[in-house]
Amino acid sequence: EAGVAQSPRYKIIEKRQSVAFWCNPISGHATLYWYQQILGQGPKLLIQFQNNGVVDDSQLPKDRFSAERLKGVDSTLKIQPAKLEDSAVYLCASSLEKGEQYFGPGTRLTVT
Amino acid sequence: AQSVAQPEDQVNVAEGNPLTVKCTYSVSGNPYLFWYVQYPNRGLQFLLKYITGDNLVKGSYGFEAEFNKSQTSFHLKKPSALVSDSALYFCAVRDWGDYKLSFGAGTTVTVRA
């Protein structure tokens, strides 16, 4: 079975620029998650979708971060404008309802 | 609120020796507990989970974990470590009634030949 796909794998941008990340979950997984993993820390949940609806976005910095999952399958996470402290690995995960989460390889973002 | 503590930033063991990675948790209800492993430049890989039932859970790559409700712990163990087990290990918890998964800060395991 194909795993969670993410692109790009690496991205370097300057502060105040915008960036977008894409995620395609495992087929049939209704729940999709975006995490931010800062170096030396565990992943922190940014937003969780159930199909195309948002379940939890309480830790998403909504002034600069946005995410959508329009057709209930793949998802896009956007940062506009980026700050230096946004440098991190952005992980996408998917699961069946409340089952274990399966993670993609992540996108490593460097903001200079 | 739920949280996870991994008290050791690093664990170093010799190949062939037993490996233990510690985890304690806090939840308001019944816990669902997970261990994940992360290799360099890779995403997190699921190792094992505890939902209910037997307190000793067996997972991938010879790993197991023991749920201890009285000590609110879920330590990861492997009887004989391999050099290839060197990686970053994360413990995670969620309340049975919740979707949200909370991760510990991670423990770097180094197995020397």
PDB file of C-alpha atoms in Angstrom:
ATOM      1  CA  GLU A   1       0.000   0.000   0.000  1.00  0.00           C
ATOM      2  CA  ALA A   2       1.279   3.455  -0.872  1.00  0.00           C
ATOM      3  CA  GLY A   3       2.162   5.664   2.081  1.00  0.00           C
ATOM      4  CA  VAL A   4       1.514   9.324   2.764  1.00  0.00           C
ATOM      5  CA  ALA A   5       3.083  11.473   0.060  1.00  0.00           C
ATOM      6  CA  GLN A   6       4.406  14.984   0.641  1.00  0.00           C
ATOM      7  CA  SER A   7       6.068  17.549  -1.560  1.00  0.00           C
ATOM      8  CA  PRO A   8       8.393  19.274  -1.759  1.00  0.00           C
ATOM      9  CA  ARG A   9      10.884  17.503   0.513  1.00  0.00           C
ATOM     10  CA  TYR A  10      12.959  20.624   1.063  1.00  0.00           C
ATOM     11  CA  LYS A  11      12.259  24.325   0.695  1.00  0.00           C
ATOM     12  CA  ILE A  12      14.367  27.389   1.380  1.00  0.00           C
ATOM     13  CA  ILE A  13      12.714  30.813   1.339  1.00  0.00           C
ATOM     14  CA  GLU A  14      13.387  34.288   2.644  1.00  0.00           C
ATOM     15  CA  LYS A  15      11.347  35.757   5.464  1.00  0.00           C
ATOM     16  CA  ARG A  16       8.125  37.457   4.378  1.00  0.00           C
ATOM     17  CA  GLN A  17       7.849  35.160   1.356  1.00  0.00           C
ATOM     18  CA  SER A  18       5.043  32.633   0.998  1.00  0.00           C
ATOM     19  CA  VAL A  19       5.281  28.849   0.697  1.00  0.00           C
ATOM     20  CA  ALA A  20       2.889  25.946   0.190  1.00  0.00           C
ATOM     21  CA  PHE A  21       3.176  22.277   1.047  1.00  0.00           C
ATOM     22  CA  TRP A  22       1.149  19.437  -0.426  1.00  0.00           C
ATOM     23  CA  CYS A  23       0.046  16.158   1.124  1.00  0.00           C
ATOM     24  CA  ASN A  24      -1.702  13.118  -0.316  1.00  0.00           C
ATOM     25  CA  PRO A  25      -2.883  10.732   2.418  1.00  0.00           C
ATOM     26  CA  ILE A  26      -3.214   6.964   2.312  1.00  0.00           C
ATOM     27  CA  SER A  27      -6.208   5.981   0.208  1.00  0.00           C
ATOM     28  CA  GLY A  28      -9.338   5.665   2.297  1.00  0.00           C
ATOM     29  CA  HIS A  29      -8.016   7.577   5.296  1.00  0.00           C
ATOM     30  CA  ALA A  30     -10.637  10.136   6.229  1.00  0.00           C
ATOM     31  CA  THR A  31      -8.539  11.906   8.850  1.00  0.00           C
ATOM     32  CA  LEU A  32      -5.580  14.081   7.859  1.00  0.00           C
ATOM     33  CA  TYR A  33      -3.207  15.941  10.152  1.00  0.00           C
ATOM     34  CA  TRP A  34      -0.547  18.614   9.697  1.00  0.00           C
ATOM     35  CA  TYR A  35       2.203  18.804  12.304  1.00  0.00           C
ATOM     36  CA  GLN A  36       5.084  21.207  12.849  1.00  0.00           C
ATOM     37  CA  GLN A  37       8.296  19.654  14.197  1.00  0.00           C
ATOM     38  CA  ILE A  38      10.889  22.153  15.349  1.00  0.00           C
ATOM     39  CA  LEU A  39      14.409  20.803  15.763  1.00  0.00           C
ATOM     40  CA  GLY A  40      14.783  19.087  19.135  1.00  0.00           C
ATOM     41  CA  GLN A  41      11.050  18.916  19.809  1.00  0.00           C
ATOM     42  CA  GLY A  42       8.245  16.483  19.241  1.00  0.00           C
ATOM     43  CA  PRO A  43       5.675  17.129  16.526  1.00  0.00           C
ATOM     44  CA  LYS A  44       3.013  19.700  17.363  1.00  0.00           C
ATOM     45  CA  LEU A  45      -0.431  19.401  15.783  1.00  0.00           C
ATOM     46  CA  LEU A  46      -1.330  22.397  13.624  1.00  0.00           C
ATOM     47  CA  ILE A  47      -4.601  21.269  12.106  1.00  0.00           C
ATOM     48  CA  GLN A  48      -6.718  18.145  11.771  1.00  0.00           C
ATOM     49  CA  PHE A  49      -9.278  17.394   9.066  1.00  0.00           C
ATOM     50  CA  GLN A  50     -12.031  14.818   9.076  1.00  0.00           C
ATOM     51  CA  ASN A  51     -12.862  14.411   5.379  1.00  0.00           C
ATOM     52  CA  ASN A  52     -12.965  18.057   4.224  1.00  0.00           C
ATOM     53  CA  GLY A  53     -14.007  19.549   7.569  1.00  0.00           C
ATOM     54  CA  VAL A  54     -11.694  21.000  10.223  1.00  0.00           C
ATOM     55  CA  VAL A  55     -11.776  19.106  13.537  1.00  0.00           C
ATOM     56  CA  ASP A  56      -9.073  21.024  15.399  1.00  0.00           C
ATOM     57  CA  ASP A  57      -7.068  24.086  14.354  1.00  0.00           C
ATOM     58  CA  SER A  58      -6.529  25.521  17.822  1.00  0.00           C
ATOM     59  CA  GLN A  59      -2.730  25.618  17.436  1.00  0.00           C
ATOM     60  CA  LEU A  60      -2.657  26.959  13.894  1.00  0.00           C
ATOM     61  CA  PRO A  61      -1.305  30.550  13.729  1.00  0.00           C
ATOM     62  CA  LYS A  62      -4.194  31.734  11.630  1.00  0.00           C
ATOM     63  CA  ASP A  63      -2.721  35.144  10.903  1.00  0.00           C
ATOM     64  CA  ARG A  64      -0.136  33.505   8.639  1.00  0.00           C
ATOM     65  CA  PHE A  65      -0.977  29.818   8.265  1.00  0.00           C
ATOM     66  CA  SER A  66      -3.855  28.357   6.292  1.00  0.00           C
ATOM     67  CA  ALA A  67      -4.795  24.859   5.210  1.00  0.00           C
ATOM     68  CA  GLU A  68      -7.457  23.304   3.043  1.00  0.00           C
ATOM     69  CA  ARG A  69      -8.690  19.890   2.037  1.00  0.00           C
ATOM     70  CA  LEU A  70     -11.291  20.799  -0.512  1.00  0.00           C
ATOM     71  CA  LYS A  71     -12.254  17.370  -1.866  1.00  0.00           C
ATOM     72  CA  GLY A  72     -11.557  15.408   1.292  1.00  0.00           C
ATOM     73  CA  VAL A  73      -8.434  13.770  -0.134  1.00  0.00           C
ATOM     74  CA  ASP A  74      -5.224  15.741  -0.599  1.00  0.00           C
ATOM     75  CA  SER A  75      -4.419  18.851   1.382  1.00  0.00           C
ATOM     76  CA  THR A  76      -2.345  22.020   1.138  1.00  0.00           C
ATOM     77  CA  LEU A  77      -0.730  23.954   3.978  1.00  0.00           C
ATOM     78  CA  LYS A  78       0.315  27.536   3.269  1.00  0.00           C
ATOM     79  CA  ILE A  79       2.429  30.051   5.146  1.00  0.00           C
ATOM     80  CA  GLN A  80       2.169  33.713   4.197  1.00  0.00           C
ATOM     81  CA  PRO A  81       4.279  35.612   5.151  1.00  0.00           C
ATOM     82  CA  ALA A  82       6.934  33.325   6.588  1.00  0.00           C
ATOM     83  CA  LYS A  83       8.960  34.186   9.676  1.00  0.00           C
ATOM     84  CA  LEU A  84      12.341  32.878  10.787  1.00  0.00           C
ATOM     85  CA  GLU A  85      10.690  30.862  13.569  1.00  0.00           C
ATOM     86  CA  ASP A  86       8.680  28.911  10.991  1.00  0.00           C
ATOM     87  CA  SER A  87      11.818  26.960  10.097  1.00  0.00           C
ATOM     88  CA  ALA A  88      10.853  23.371  10.886  1.00  0.00           C
ATOM     89  CA  VAL A  89       9.839  20.070   9.379  1.00  0.00           C
ATOM     90  CA  TYR A  90       6.173  19.980   8.390  1.00  0.00           C
ATOM     91  CA  LEU A  91       4.724  16.517   8.685  1.00  0.00           C
ATOM     92  CA  CYS A  92       1.498  15.255   7.222  1.00  0.00           C
ATOM     93  CA  ALA A  93      -0.202  12.176   8.653  1.00  0.00           C
ATOM     94  CA  SER A  94      -3.395  10.272   7.969  1.00  0.00           C
ATOM     95  CA  SER A  95      -5.469   7.709   9.800  1.00  0.00           C
ATOM     96  CA  LEU A  96      -8.698   5.757   9.792  1.00  0.00           C
ATOM     97  CA  GLU A  97     -10.964   7.520  12.277  1.00  0.00           C
ATOM     98  CA  LYS A  98      -9.132   7.260  15.624  1.00  0.00           C
ATOM     99  CA  GLY A  99      -6.588   4.652  14.556  1.00  0.00           C
ATOM    100  CA  GLU A 100      -2.818   4.990  14.530  1.00  0.00           C
ATOM    101  CA  GLN A 101      -1.470   7.769  12.396  1.00  0.00           C
ATOM    102  CA  TYR A 102       0.784   7.131   9.412  1.00  0.00           C
ATOM    103  CA  PHE A 103       3.277   9.868   8.603  1.00  0.00           C
ATOM    104  CA  GLY A 104       4.735  11.154   5.386  1.00  0.00           C
ATOM    105  CA  PRO A 105       8.465  11.941   4.970  1.00  0.00           C
ATOM    106  CA  GLY A 106       7.939  15.614   5.802  1.00  0.00           C
ATOM    107  CA  THR A 107       8.954  18.906   4.223  1.00  0.00           C
ATOM    108  CA  ARG A 108      11.987  20.610   5.709  1.00  0.00           C
ATOM    109  CA  LEU A 109      11.458  24.385   5.564  1.00  0.00           C
ATOM    110  CA  THR A 110      14.319  26.815   6.090  1.00  0.00           C
ATOM    111  CA  VAL A 111      13.447  30.503   6.370  1.00  0.00           C
ATOM    112  CA  THR A 112      16.422  32.851   5.964  1.00  0.00           C
TER     113      THR A 112
ATOM    114  CA  ALA B   1      -5.084  18.316  29.124  1.00  0.00           C
ATOM    115  CA  GLN B   2      -2.833  15.488  28.062  1.00  0.00           C
ATOM    116  CA  SER B   3       0.949  15.382  28.044  1.00  0.00           C
ATOM    117  CA  VAL B   4       3.923  13.090  27.666  1.00  0.00           C
ATOM    118  CA  ALA B   5       7.345  13.210  29.313  1.00  0.00           C
ATOM    119  CA  GLN B   6      10.428  11.472  28.018  1.00  0.00           C
ATOM    120  CA  PRO B   7      12.931  12.107  30.802  1.00  0.00           C
ATOM    121  CA  GLU B   8      16.039  11.117  28.862  1.00  0.00           C
ATOM    122  CA  ASP B   9      17.240  13.153  25.895  1.00  0.00           C
ATOM    123  CA  GLN B  10      19.725  10.427  24.978  1.00  0.00           C
ATOM    124  CA  VAL B  11      20.178   6.730  25.626  1.00  0.00           C
ATOM    125  CA  ASN B  12      23.429   4.972  24.744  1.00  0.00           C
ATOM    126  CA  VAL B  13      23.787   1.204  24.776  1.00  0.00           C
ATOM    127  CA  ALA B  14      26.120  -1.402  23.353  1.00  0.00           C
ATOM    128  CA  GLU B  15      24.887  -3.718  20.641  1.00  0.00           C
ATOM    129  CA  GLY B  16      23.388  -6.866  22.123  1.00  0.00           C
ATOM    130  CA  ASN B  17      22.479  -5.197  25.406  1.00  0.00           C
ATOM    131  CA  PRO B  18      18.898  -4.493  26.472  1.00  0.00           C
ATOM    132  CA  LEU B  19      17.429  -1.142  25.492  1.00  0.00           C
ATOM    133  CA  THR B  20      14.872   0.836  27.487  1.00  0.00           C
ATOM    134  CA  VAL B  21      13.375   4.197  26.528  1.00  0.00           C
ATOM    135  CA  LYS B  22      11.256   5.768  29.250  1.00  0.00           C
ATOM    136  CA  CYS B  23       7.893   7.495  28.896  1.00  0.00           C
ATOM    137  CA  THR B  24       5.361   8.800  31.385  1.00  0.00           C
ATOM    138  CA  TYR B  25       2.015  10.321  30.490  1.00  0.00           C
ATOM    139  CA  SER B  26      -0.860  12.346  31.833  1.00  0.00           C
ATOM    140  CA  VAL B  27      -4.459  12.182  30.584  1.00  0.00           C
ATOM    141  CA  SER B  28      -7.818  12.876  32.142  1.00  0.00           C
ATOM    142  CA  GLY B  29      -9.423   9.653  30.922  1.00  0.00           C
ATOM    143  CA  ASN B  30      -8.187   6.302  29.654  1.00  0.00           C
ATOM    144  CA  PRO B  31      -5.000   6.592  27.604  1.00  0.00           C
ATOM    145  CA  TYR B  32      -4.214   5.409  24.133  1.00  0.00           C
ATOM    146  CA  LEU B  33      -0.409   5.164  23.991  1.00  0.00           C
ATOM    147  CA  PHE B  34       1.907   4.967  21.001  1.00  0.00           C
ATOM    148  CA  TRP B  35       5.579   4.697  20.172  1.00  0.00           C
ATOM    149  CA  TYR B  36       7.033   6.035  16.936  1.00  0.00           C
ATOM    150  CA  VAL B  37      10.586   5.971  15.572  1.00  0.00           C
ATOM    151  CA  GLN B  38      12.160   8.574  13.303  1.00  0.00           C
ATOM    152  CA  TYR B  39      15.244   7.953  11.192  1.00  0.00           C
ATOM    153  CA  PRO B  40      17.212  10.895   9.721  1.00  0.00           C
ATOM    154  CA  ASN B  41      15.327  12.720   6.972  1.00  0.00           C
ATOM    155  CA  ARG B  42      12.392  10.359   7.320  1.00  0.00           C
ATOM    156  CA  GLY B  43       8.903  10.678   8.702  1.00  0.00           C
ATOM    157  CA  LEU B  44       7.739   8.979  11.876  1.00  0.00           C
ATOM    158  CA  GLN B  45       7.187   5.233  11.688  1.00  0.00           C
ATOM    159  CA  PHE B  46       4.630   3.538  13.916  1.00  0.00           C
ATOM    160  CA  LEU B  47       6.137   0.916  16.260  1.00  0.00           C
ATOM    161  CA  LEU B  48       3.348  -0.153  18.595  1.00  0.00           C
ATOM    162  CA  LYS B  49       0.300   0.961  20.536  1.00  0.00           C
ATOM    163  CA  TYR B  50      -1.611   0.230  23.714  1.00  0.00           C
ATOM    164  CA  ILE B  51      -5.369   0.605  23.621  1.00  0.00           C
ATOM    165  CA  THR B  52      -6.657  -1.915  26.125  1.00  0.00           C
ATOM    166  CA  GLY B  53      -6.013  -5.484  27.265  1.00  0.00           C
ATOM    167  CA  ASP B  54      -2.630  -7.037  27.976  1.00  0.00           C
ATOM    168  CA  ASN B  55      -0.223  -4.575  29.576  1.00  0.00           C
ATOM    169  CA  LEU B  56       2.702  -5.928  27.528  1.00  0.00           C
ATOM    170  CA  VAL B  57       2.431  -4.863  23.910  1.00  0.00           C
ATOM    171  CA  LYS B  58       4.612  -6.285  21.159  1.00  0.00           C
ATOM    172  CA  GLY B  59       5.426  -4.261  18.084  1.00  0.00           C
ATOM    173  CA  SER B  60       7.642  -3.998  15.044  1.00  0.00           C
ATOM    174  CA  TYR B  61      11.384  -4.828  14.865  1.00  0.00           C
ATOM    175  CA  GLY B  62      11.379  -6.770  18.148  1.00  0.00           C
ATOM    176  CA  PHE B  63      10.245  -3.850  20.289  1.00  0.00           C
ATOM    177  CA  GLU B  64       7.771  -4.138  23.126  1.00  0.00           C
ATOM    178  CA  ALA B  65       6.308  -1.764  25.680  1.00  0.00           C
ATOM    179  CA  GLU B  66       4.769  -2.222  29.087  1.00  0.00           C
ATOM    180  CA  PHE B  67       1.774  -0.192  30.206  1.00  0.00           C
ATOM    181  CA  ASN B  68       1.805   0.552  33.933  1.00  0.00           C
ATOM    182  CA  LYS B  69      -1.322   2.375  35.021  1.00  0.00           C
ATOM    183  CA  SER B  70      -0.242   2.992  38.625  1.00  0.00           C
ATOM    184  CA  GLN B  71       3.018   4.606  37.492  1.00  0.00           C
ATOM    185  CA  THR B  72       1.430   6.209  34.388  1.00  0.00           C
ATOM    186  CA  SER B  73       4.313   4.847  32.343  1.00  0.00           C
ATOM    187  CA  PHE B  74       4.720   3.204  28.949  1.00  0.00           C
ATOM    188  CA  HIS B  75       8.411   2.328  28.619  1.00  0.00           C
ATOM    189  CA  LEU B  76       9.729   0.964  25.325  1.00  0.00           C
ATOM    190  CA  LYS B  77      12.023  -2.052  25.516  1.00  0.00           C
ATOM    191  CA  LYS B  78      14.084  -4.288  23.312  1.00  0.00           C
ATOM    192  CA  PRO B  79      15.932  -7.288  24.783  1.00  0.00           C
ATOM    193  CA  SER B  80      18.936  -7.080  22.440  1.00  0.00           C
ATOM    194  CA  ALA B  81      19.671  -3.790  20.679  1.00  0.00           C
ATOM    195  CA  LEU B  82      21.053  -3.505  17.145  1.00  0.00           C
ATOM    196  CA  VAL B  83      23.176  -0.738  15.642  1.00  0.00           C
ATOM    197  CA  SER B  84      20.316  -0.184  13.198  1.00  0.00           C
ATOM    198  CA  ASP B  85      18.034   0.732  16.145  1.00  0.00           C
ATOM    199  CA  SER B  86      19.907   4.038  16.445  1.00  0.00           C
ATOM    200  CA  ALA B  87      17.239   6.673  15.848  1.00  0.00           C
ATOM    201  CA  LEU B  88      14.935   9.200  17.504  1.00  0.00           C
ATOM    202  CA  TYR B  89      12.045   7.684  19.464  1.00  0.00           C
ATOM    203  CA  PHE B  90       8.796   9.438  20.326  1.00  0.00           C
ATOM    204  CA  CYS B  91       6.156   8.450  22.823  1.00  0.00           C
ATOM    205  CA  ALA B  92       2.644   9.810  22.237  1.00  0.00           C
ATOM    206  CA  VAL B  93      -0.676   9.760  24.053  1.00  0.00           C
ATOM    207  CA  ARG B  94      -4.268  10.635  23.407  1.00  0.00           C
ATOM    208  CA  ASP B  95      -7.340  10.455  25.547  1.00  0.00           C
ATOM    209  CA  TRP B  96      -9.716   7.670  24.479  1.00  0.00           C
ATOM    210  CA  GLY B  97     -12.413  10.179  23.603  1.00  0.00           C
ATOM    211  CA  ASP B  98     -10.179  12.524  21.633  1.00  0.00           C
ATOM    212  CA  TYR B  99      -8.456  12.593  18.251  1.00  0.00           C
ATOM    213  CA  LYS B 100      -5.553  14.764  19.339  1.00  0.00           C
ATOM    214  CA  LEU B 101      -2.190  13.052  19.759  1.00  0.00           C
ATOM    215  CA  SER B 102       0.380  14.668  22.070  1.00  0.00           C
ATOM    216  CA  PHE B 103       4.043  13.791  21.585  1.00  0.00           C
ATOM    217  CA  GLY B 104       6.991  13.796  23.942  1.00  0.00           C
ATOM    218  CA  ALA B 105      10.160  15.676  23.049  1.00  0.00           C
ATOM    219  CA  GLY B 106      11.868  12.506  21.863  1.00  0.00           C
ATOM    220  CA  THR B 107      14.796  10.349  22.977  1.00  0.00           C
ATOM    221  CA  THR B 108      17.829   9.825  20.782  1.00  0.00           C
ATOM    222  CA  VAL B 109      19.030   6.241  20.953  1.00  0.00           C
ATOM    223  CA  THR B 110      22.586   5.406  19.972  1.00  0.00           C
ATOM    224  CA  VAL B 111      23.618   1.766  19.780  1.00  0.00           C
ATOM    225  CA  ARG B 112      27.378   1.301  19.487  1.00  0.00           C
ATOM    226  CA  ALA B 113      28.933  -1.707  17.829  1.00  0.00           C
TER     227      ALA B 113
END
